[in-house]
Tab-separated table of C-alpha atoms in Angstrom:
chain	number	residue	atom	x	y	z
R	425	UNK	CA	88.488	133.914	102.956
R	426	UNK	CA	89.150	134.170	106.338
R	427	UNK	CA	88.325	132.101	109.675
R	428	UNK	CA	88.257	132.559	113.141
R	429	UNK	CA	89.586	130.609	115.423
R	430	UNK	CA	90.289	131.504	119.540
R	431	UNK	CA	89.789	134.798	118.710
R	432	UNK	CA	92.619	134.660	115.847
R	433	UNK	CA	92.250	134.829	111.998
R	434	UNK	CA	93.612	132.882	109.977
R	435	UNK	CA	93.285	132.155	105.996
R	436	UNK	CA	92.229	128.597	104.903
R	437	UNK	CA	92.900	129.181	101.166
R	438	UNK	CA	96.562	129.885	102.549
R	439	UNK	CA	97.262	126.708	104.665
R	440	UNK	CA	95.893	125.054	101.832
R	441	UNK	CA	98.152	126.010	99.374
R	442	UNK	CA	100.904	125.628	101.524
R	443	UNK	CA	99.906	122.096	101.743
R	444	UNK	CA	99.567	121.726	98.120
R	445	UNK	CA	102.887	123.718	97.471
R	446	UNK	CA	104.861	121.169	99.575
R	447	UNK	CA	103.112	118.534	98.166
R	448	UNK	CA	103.860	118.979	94.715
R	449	UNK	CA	107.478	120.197	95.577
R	450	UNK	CA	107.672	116.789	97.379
R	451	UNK	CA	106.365	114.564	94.149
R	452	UNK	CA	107.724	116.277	91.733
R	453	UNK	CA	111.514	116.661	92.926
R	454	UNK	CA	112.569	112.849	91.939
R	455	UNK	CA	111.023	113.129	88.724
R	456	UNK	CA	112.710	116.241	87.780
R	457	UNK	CA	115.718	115.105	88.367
R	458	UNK	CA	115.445	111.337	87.163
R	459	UNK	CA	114.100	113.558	83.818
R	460	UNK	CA	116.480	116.004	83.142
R	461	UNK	CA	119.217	113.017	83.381
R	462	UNK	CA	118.320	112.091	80.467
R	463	UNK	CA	118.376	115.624	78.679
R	464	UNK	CA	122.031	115.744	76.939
R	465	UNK	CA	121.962	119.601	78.156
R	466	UNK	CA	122.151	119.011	81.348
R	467	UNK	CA	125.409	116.084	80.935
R	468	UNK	CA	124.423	114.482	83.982
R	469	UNK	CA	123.488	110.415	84.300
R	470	UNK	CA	120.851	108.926	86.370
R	471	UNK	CA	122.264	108.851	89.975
R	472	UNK	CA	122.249	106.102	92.700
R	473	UNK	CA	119.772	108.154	94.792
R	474	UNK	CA	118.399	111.606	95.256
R	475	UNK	CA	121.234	113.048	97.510
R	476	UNK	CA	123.932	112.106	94.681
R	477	UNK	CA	122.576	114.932	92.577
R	478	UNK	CA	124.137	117.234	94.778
R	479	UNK	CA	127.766	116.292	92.654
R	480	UNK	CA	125.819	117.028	89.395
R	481	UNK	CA	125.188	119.861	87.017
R	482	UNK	CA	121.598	119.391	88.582
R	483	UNK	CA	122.459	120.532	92.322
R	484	UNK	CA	120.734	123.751	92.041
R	485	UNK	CA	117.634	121.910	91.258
R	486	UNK	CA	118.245	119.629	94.124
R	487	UNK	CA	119.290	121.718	96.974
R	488	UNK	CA	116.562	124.786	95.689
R	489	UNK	CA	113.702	122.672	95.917
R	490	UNK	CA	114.563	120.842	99.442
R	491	UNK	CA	115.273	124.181	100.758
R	492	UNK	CA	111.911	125.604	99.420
R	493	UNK	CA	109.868	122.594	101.166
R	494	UNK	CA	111.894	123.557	104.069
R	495	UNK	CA	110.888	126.942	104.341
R	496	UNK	CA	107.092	126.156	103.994
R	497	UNK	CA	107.300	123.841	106.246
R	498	UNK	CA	109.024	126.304	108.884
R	499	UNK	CA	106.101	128.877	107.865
R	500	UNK	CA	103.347	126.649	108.305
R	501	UNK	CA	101.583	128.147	111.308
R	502	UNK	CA	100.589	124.203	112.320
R	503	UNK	CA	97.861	123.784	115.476
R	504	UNK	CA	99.752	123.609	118.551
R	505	UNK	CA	99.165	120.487	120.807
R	506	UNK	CA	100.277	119.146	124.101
R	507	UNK	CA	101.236	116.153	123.179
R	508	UNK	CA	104.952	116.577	121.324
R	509	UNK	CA	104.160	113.682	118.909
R	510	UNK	CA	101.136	115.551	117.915
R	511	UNK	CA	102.158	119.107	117.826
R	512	UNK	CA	102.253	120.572	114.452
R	513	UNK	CA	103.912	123.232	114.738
R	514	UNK	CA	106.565	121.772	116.267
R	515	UNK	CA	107.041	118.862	113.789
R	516	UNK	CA	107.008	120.776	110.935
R	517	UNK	CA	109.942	123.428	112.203
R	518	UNK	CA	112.057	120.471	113.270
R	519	UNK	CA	111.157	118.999	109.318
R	520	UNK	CA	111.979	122.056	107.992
R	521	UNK	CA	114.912	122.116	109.740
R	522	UNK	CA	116.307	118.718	108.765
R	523	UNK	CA	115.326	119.077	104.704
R	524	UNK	CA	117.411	122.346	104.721
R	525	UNK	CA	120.312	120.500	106.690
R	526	UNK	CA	119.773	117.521	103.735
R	527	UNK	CA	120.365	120.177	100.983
R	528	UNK	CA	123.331	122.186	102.502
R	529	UNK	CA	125.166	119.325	103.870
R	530	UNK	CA	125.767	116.975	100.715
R	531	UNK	CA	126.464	113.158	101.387
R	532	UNK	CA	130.055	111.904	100.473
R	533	UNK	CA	131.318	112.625	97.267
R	534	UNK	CA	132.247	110.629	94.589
R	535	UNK	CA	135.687	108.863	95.483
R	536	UNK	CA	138.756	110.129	93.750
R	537	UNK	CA	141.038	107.775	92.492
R	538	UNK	CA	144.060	108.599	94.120
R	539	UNK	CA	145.983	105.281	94.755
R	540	UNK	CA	149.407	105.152	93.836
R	541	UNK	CA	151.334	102.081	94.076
R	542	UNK	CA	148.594	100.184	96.249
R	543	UNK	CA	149.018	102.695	98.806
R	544	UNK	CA	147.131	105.352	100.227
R	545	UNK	CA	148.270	108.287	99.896
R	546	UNK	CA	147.134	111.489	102.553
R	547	UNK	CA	144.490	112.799	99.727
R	548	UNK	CA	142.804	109.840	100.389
R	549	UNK	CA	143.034	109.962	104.505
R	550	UNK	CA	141.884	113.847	103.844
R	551	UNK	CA	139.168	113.304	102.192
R	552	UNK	CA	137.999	110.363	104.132
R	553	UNK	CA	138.080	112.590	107.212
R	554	UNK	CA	136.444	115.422	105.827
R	555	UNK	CA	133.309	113.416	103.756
R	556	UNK	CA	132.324	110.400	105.862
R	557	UNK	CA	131.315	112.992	108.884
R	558	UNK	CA	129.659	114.729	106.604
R	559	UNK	CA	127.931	111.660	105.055
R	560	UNK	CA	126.348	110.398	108.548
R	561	UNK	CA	125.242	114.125	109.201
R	562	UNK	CA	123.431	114.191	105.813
R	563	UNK	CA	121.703	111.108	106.498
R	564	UNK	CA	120.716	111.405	109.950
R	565	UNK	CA	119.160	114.847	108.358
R	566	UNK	CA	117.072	112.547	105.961
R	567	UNK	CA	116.060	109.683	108.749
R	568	UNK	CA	115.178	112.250	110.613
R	569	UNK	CA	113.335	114.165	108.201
R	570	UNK	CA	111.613	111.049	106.418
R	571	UNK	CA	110.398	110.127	110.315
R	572	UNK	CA	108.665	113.146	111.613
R	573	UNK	CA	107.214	113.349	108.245
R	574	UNK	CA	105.095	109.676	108.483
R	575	UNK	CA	104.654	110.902	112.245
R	576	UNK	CA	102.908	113.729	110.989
R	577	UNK	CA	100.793	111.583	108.405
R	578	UNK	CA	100.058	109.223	111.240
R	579	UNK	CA	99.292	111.690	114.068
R	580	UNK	CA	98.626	114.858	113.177
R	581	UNK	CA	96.672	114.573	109.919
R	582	UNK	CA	94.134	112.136	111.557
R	583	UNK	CA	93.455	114.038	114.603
R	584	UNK	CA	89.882	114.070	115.030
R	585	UNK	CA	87.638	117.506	115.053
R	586	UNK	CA	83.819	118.378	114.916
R	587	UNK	CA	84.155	117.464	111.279
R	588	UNK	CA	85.518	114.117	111.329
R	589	UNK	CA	87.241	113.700	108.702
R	590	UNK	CA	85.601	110.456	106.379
R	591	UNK	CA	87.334	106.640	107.121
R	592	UNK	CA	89.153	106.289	103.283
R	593	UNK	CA	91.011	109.812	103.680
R	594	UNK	CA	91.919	108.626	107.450
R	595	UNK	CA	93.024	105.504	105.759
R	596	UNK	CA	94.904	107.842	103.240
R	597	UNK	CA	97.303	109.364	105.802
R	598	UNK	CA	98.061	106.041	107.386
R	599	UNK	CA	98.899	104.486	104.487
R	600	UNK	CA	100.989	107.248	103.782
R	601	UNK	CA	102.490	107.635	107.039
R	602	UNK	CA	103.470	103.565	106.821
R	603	UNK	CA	104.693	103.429	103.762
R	604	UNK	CA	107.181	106.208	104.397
R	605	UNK	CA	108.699	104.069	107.328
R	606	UNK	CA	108.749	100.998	105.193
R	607	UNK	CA	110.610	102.718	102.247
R	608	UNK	CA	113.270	104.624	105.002
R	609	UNK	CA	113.649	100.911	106.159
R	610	UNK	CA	114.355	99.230	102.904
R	611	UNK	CA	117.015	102.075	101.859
R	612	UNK	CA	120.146	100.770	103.990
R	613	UNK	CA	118.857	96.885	102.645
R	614	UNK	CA	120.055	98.169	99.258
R	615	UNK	CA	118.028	95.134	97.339
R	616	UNK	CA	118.430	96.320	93.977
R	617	UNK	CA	120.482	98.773	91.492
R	618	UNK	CA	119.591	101.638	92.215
R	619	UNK	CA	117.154	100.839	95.343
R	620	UNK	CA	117.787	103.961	97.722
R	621	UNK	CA	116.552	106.091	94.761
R	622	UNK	CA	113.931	104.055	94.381
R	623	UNK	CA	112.690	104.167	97.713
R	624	UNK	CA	113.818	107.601	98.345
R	625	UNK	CA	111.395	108.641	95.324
R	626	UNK	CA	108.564	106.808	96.697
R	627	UNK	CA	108.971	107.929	100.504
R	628	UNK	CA	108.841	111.785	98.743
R	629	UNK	CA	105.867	110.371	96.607
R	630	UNK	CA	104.087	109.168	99.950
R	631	UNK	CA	104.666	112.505	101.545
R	632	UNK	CA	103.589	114.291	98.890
R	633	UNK	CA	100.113	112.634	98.723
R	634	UNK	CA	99.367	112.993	102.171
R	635	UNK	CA	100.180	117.219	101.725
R	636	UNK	CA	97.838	116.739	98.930
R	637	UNK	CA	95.069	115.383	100.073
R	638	UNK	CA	95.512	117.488	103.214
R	639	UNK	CA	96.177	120.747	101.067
R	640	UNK	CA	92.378	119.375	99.216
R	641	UNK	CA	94.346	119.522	95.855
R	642	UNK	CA	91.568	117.496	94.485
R	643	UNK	CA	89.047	120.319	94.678
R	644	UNK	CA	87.909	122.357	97.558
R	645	UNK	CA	85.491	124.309	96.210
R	646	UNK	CA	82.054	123.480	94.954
R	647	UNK	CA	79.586	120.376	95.485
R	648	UNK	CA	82.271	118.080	94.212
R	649	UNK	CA	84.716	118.956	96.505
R	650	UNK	CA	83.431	119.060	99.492
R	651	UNK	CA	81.595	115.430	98.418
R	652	UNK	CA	85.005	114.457	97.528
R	653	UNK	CA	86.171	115.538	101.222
R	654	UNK	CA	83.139	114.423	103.136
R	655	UNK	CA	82.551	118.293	103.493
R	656	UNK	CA	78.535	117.975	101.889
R	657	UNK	CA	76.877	118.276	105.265
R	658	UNK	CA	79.117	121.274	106.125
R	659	UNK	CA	78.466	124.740	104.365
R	660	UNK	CA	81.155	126.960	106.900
R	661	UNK	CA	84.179	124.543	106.643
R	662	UNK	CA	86.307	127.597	106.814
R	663	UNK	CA	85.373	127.575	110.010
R	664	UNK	CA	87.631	124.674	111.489
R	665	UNK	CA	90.950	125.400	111.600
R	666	UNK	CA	92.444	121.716	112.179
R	667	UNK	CA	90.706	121.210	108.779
């Protein structure tokens, strides 16, 4: 099905599924991995957070589908804006960008226990040199990533168009958008056991919904969808592009 759109054409089915692909990638990362822990096969425990799974027999899992959502989002041919904090094409290369630079650059490893006699020795000094850079790289990937993701839930899925979109899927995004900046702000408070992959999970879960519903994975075809989406008054939908 194809739309025009300043004399271009583009598919709607395709940016759809797009959405939904990095939306589901999104959810269902955390609870892959939180699963398969728990599979003897796999001999790996339940991490501290997501980014520890990189040191585990489930890194391929880890680092595969981070650099998947990266490349979608890269590939997503977004609507280009003037304002920076609302361009999407922009956002989502810089996103896609930072989840790849999250999967290839792995966050400190688990500590060796190297001390001999209460001192330390130079394996120690080595690898404290070589993994702590790395460790503030990884996570300013993440913050970074985790921030232009709620800016696009916040500003780019509620622009406006000729088909406004209806008040409780606006409400969706924000609420998405919000709670991904609360979770990203609870991480470093570490409150809990186990609280930054907690509110790592839910910050993915957040994003993911807001793909979702963007992506229409509730339905987009038929009466119920397009009630669902506020679309009933509209019978050439494919027609909007910002849709």
């Amino acid at each position: 099905m194809k739309l025009t759109y300043q004399g271009k054409n583009f598919d709607v089915m395709t940016y759809r599924s797009i959405r939904r692909a990095i939306g589901y990638l999104a959810i269902s990362l955390p609870i892959i991995l939180l699963t398969f822990s728990y599979f003897k096969f796999f001999n790996t425990k339940p991490q501290p957070s997501i980014s520890d799974y990189y040191y585990t027999n489930l890194r391929e899992i880890f680092t595969g589908t981070l650099c998947a959502v990266g490349l979608f989002l890269i590939r997503y041919e977004g609507h280009r804006n003037a304002s920076i904090w609302k361009n999407d094409k922009l956002l989502t290369n810089i996103a896609g960008i930072m989840a790849i630079g999250v999967a290839l650059v792995p966050t400190t490893a688990p500590k060796p226990d190297l001390s001999t006699n209460g001192e330390k020795p130079c394996e120690i000094i080595i690898y404290t040199l070589i993994h702590y850079p790395l460790n503030w790289l990884h996570y300013t990937f993440a913050a970074v990533l985790f921030l232009i993701l709620a800016l696009i839930a916040l500003n780019v899925f509620t622009i406006k168009n000729e088909n406004d979109i209806p008040a409780y899927e606006y409400s969706i995004y924000r609420f998405c958008g919000y709670s991904i900046l609360l979770f990203i702000i609870l991480i470093p408070l570490n409150l809990f056991n186990n609280a930054t992959l907690v509110f790592e999970a839910l910050s993915l879960f957040s994003f993911g919904t807001a793909w979702l519903i963007k992506g229409r994975a509730l339905g987009d075809k038929g009466n119920w969808g397009r009630k669902l989406y506020g679309e009933e008054n509209n019978q050439n939908t494919e027609k909007i592009f910002e849709e």
